[in-house]
PDB file of C-alpha atoms in Angstrom:
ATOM      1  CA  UNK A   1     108.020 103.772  62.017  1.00 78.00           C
ATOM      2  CA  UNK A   2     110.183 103.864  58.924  1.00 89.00           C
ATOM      3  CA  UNK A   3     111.767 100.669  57.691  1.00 93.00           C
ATOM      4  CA  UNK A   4     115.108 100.875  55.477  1.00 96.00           C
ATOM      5  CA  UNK A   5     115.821  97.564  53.660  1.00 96.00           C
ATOM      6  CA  UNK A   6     119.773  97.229  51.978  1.00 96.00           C
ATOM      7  CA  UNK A   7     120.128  94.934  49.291  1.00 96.00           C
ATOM      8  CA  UNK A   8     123.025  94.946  46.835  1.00 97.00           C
ATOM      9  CA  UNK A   9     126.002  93.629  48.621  1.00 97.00           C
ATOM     10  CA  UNK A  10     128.193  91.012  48.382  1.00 98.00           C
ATOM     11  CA  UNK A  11     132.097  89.406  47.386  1.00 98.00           C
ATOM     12  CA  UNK A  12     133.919  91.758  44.579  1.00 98.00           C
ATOM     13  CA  UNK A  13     137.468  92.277  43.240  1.00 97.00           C
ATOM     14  CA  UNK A  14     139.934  94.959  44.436  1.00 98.00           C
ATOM     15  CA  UNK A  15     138.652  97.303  41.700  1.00 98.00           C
ATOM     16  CA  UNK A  16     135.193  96.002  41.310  1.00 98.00           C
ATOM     17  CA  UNK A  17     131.735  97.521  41.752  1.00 98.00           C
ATOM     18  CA  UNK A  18     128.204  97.594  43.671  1.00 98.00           C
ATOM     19  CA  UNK A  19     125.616  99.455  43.799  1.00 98.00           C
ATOM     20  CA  UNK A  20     123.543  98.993  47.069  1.00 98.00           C
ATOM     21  CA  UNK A  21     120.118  99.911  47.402  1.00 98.00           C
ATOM     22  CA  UNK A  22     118.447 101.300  50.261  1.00 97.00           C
ATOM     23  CA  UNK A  23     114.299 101.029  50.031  1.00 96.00           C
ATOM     24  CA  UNK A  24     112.613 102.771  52.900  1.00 94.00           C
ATOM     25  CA  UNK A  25     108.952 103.571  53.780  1.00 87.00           C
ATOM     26  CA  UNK A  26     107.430 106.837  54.806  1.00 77.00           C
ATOM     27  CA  UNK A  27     104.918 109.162  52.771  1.00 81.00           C
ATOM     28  CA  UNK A  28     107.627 111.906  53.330  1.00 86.00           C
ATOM     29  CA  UNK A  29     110.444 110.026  51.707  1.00 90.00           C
ATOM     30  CA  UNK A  30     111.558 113.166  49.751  1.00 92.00           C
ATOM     31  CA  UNK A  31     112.607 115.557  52.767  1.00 92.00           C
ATOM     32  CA  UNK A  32     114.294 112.505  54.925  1.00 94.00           C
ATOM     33  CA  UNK A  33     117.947 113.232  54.995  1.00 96.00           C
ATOM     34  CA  UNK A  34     119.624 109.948  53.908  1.00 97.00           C
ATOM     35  CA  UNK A  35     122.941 108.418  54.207  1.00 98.00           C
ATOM     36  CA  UNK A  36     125.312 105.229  54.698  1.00 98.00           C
ATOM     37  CA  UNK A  37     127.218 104.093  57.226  1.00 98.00           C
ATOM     38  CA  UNK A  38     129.589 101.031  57.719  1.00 98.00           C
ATOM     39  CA  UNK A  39     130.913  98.769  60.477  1.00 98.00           C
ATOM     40  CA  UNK A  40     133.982  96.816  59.781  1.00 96.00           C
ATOM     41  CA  UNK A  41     135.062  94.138  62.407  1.00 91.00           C
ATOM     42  CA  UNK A  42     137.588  95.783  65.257  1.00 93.00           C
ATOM     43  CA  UNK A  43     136.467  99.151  64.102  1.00 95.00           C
ATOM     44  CA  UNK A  44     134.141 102.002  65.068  1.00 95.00           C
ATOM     45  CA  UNK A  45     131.083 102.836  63.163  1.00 95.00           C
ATOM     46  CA  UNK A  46     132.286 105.273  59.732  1.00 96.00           C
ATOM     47  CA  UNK A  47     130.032 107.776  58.360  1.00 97.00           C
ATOM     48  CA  UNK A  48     130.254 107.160  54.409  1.00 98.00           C
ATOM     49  CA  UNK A  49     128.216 109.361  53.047  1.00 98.00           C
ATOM     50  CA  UNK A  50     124.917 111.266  53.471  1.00 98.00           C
ATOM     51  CA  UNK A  51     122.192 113.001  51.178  1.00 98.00           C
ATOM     52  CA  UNK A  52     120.014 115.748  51.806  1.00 97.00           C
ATOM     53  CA  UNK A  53     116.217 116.325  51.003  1.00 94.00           C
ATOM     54  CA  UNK A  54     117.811 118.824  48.040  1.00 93.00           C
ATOM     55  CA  UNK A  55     120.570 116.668  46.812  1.00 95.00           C
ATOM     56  CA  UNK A  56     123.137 117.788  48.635  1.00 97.00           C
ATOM     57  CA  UNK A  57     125.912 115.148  49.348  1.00 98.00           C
ATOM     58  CA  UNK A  58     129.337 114.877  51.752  1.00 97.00           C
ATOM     59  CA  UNK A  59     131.285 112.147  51.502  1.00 98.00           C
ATOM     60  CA  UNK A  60     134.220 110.365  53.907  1.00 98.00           C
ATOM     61  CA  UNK A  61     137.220 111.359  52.720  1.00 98.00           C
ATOM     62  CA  UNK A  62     137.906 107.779  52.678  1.00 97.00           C
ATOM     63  CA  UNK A  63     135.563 107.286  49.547  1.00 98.00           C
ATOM     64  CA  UNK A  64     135.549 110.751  48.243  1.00 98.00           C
ATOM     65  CA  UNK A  65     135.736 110.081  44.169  1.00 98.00           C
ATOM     66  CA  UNK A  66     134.792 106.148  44.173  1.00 98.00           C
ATOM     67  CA  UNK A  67     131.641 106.399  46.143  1.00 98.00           C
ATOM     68  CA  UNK A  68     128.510 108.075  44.965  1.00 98.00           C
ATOM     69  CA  UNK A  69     125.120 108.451  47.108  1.00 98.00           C
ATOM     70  CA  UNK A  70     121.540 109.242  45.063  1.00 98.00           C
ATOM     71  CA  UNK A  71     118.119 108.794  45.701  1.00 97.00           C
ATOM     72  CA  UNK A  72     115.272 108.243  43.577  1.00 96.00           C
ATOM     73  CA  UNK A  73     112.253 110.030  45.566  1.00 93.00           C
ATOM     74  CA  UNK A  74     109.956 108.238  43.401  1.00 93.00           C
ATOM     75  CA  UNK A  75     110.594 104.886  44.491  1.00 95.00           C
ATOM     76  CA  UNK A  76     110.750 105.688  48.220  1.00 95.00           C
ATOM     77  CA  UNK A  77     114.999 104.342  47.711  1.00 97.00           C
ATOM     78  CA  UNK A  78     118.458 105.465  48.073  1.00 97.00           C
ATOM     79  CA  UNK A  79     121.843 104.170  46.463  1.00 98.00           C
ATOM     80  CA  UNK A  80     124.980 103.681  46.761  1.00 98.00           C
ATOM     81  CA  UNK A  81     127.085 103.411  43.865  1.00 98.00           C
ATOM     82  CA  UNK A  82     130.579 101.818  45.075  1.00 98.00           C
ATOM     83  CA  UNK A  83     133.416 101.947  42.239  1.00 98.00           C
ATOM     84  CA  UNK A  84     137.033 101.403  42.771  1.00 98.00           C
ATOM     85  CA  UNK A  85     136.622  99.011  45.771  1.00 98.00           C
ATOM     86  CA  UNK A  86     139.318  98.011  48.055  1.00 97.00           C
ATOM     87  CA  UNK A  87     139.950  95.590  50.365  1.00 97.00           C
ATOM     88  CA  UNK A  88     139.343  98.205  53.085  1.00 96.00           C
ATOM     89  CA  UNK A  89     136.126  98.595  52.035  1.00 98.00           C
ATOM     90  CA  UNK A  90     134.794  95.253  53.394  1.00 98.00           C
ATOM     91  CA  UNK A  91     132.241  95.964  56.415  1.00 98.00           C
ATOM     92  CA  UNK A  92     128.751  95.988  57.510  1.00 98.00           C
ATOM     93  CA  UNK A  93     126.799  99.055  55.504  1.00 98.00           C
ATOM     94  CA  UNK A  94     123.499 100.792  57.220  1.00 98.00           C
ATOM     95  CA  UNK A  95     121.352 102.485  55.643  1.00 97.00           C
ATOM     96  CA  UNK A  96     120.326 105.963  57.600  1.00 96.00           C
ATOM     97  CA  UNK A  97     117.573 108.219  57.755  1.00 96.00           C
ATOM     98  CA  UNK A  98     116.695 110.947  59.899  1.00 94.00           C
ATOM     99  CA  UNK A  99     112.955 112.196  59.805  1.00 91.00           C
ATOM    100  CA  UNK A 100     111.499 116.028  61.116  1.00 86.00           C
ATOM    101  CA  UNK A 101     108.174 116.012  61.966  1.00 80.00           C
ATOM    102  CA  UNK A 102     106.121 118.188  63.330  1.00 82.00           C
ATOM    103  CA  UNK A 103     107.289 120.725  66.334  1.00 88.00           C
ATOM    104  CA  UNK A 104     110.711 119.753  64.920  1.00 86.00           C
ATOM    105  CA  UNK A 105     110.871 116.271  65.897  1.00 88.00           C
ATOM    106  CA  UNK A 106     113.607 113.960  64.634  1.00 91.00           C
ATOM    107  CA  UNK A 107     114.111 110.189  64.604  1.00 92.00           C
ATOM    108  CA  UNK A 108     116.501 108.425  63.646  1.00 94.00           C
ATOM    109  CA  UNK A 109     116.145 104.998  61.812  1.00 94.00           C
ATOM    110  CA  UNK A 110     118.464 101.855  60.290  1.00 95.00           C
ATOM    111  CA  UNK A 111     118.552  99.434  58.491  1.00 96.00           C
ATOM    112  CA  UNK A 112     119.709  95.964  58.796  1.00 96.00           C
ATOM    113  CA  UNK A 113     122.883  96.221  57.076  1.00 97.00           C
ATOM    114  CA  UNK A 114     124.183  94.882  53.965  1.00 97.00           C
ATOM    115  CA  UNK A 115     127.528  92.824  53.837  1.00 98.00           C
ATOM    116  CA  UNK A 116     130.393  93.798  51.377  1.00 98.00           C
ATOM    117  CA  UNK A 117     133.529  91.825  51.172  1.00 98.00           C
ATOM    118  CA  UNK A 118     136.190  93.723  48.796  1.00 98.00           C
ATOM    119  CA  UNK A 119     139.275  90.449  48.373  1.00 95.00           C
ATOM    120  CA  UNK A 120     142.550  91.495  48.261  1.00 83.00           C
TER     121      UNK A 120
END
């Protein structure tokens, strides 16, 4: 199966930065759609921001001109850049990726989260 490994987290500023990583395995890296979600406590599960196979992003309007998702196909790894953070940015983030294989099948996979902590 395909493993997705976070790094990059950790305790900012209100207005700081990180850039989280996201290195997965999988010969067919390149055409996984990719993306990031995050959990705070008390809340549901947000959608943050996914990537296609040809670069195409979305974002949650939450994060929409602070937050910016890329991959680098090459190294089998996805990123996100975080700028402009804010205290309501503190959660859990997961890395996502959803495979196609043959016949059409899809799977879904995670990682096991990365921990930002914006203070206020």
């Amino acid at each position: 199966q395909v493993q997705l490994t976070e790094s990059g987290g950790g305790l900012v500023q209100t207005g700081g930065s990180l850039r989280l990583s996201c290195a997965g395995s999988g010969r067919m890296f390149s055409q996984y759609v990719l993306g990031w979600f995050r959990q705070a406590p008390g809340k549901q599960r947000e959608l943050v921001t996914t990537i296609s196979s040809g670069g195409s992003t979305n974002y949650a309007d939450s994060v929409k001109g602070r937050f910016t998702i890329s991959r680098d196909n090459a190294r089998n790894t996805v990123y996100l850049q975080m700028n402009s953070l804010k205290a309501e940015d503190t959660a859990g983030y997961y890395c996502y990726a959803r495979t196609t294989g043959s016949y059409g099948l899809t799977e879904d996979y995670w990682g096991q989260g990365t921990q930002v902590t914006v203070s206020s």
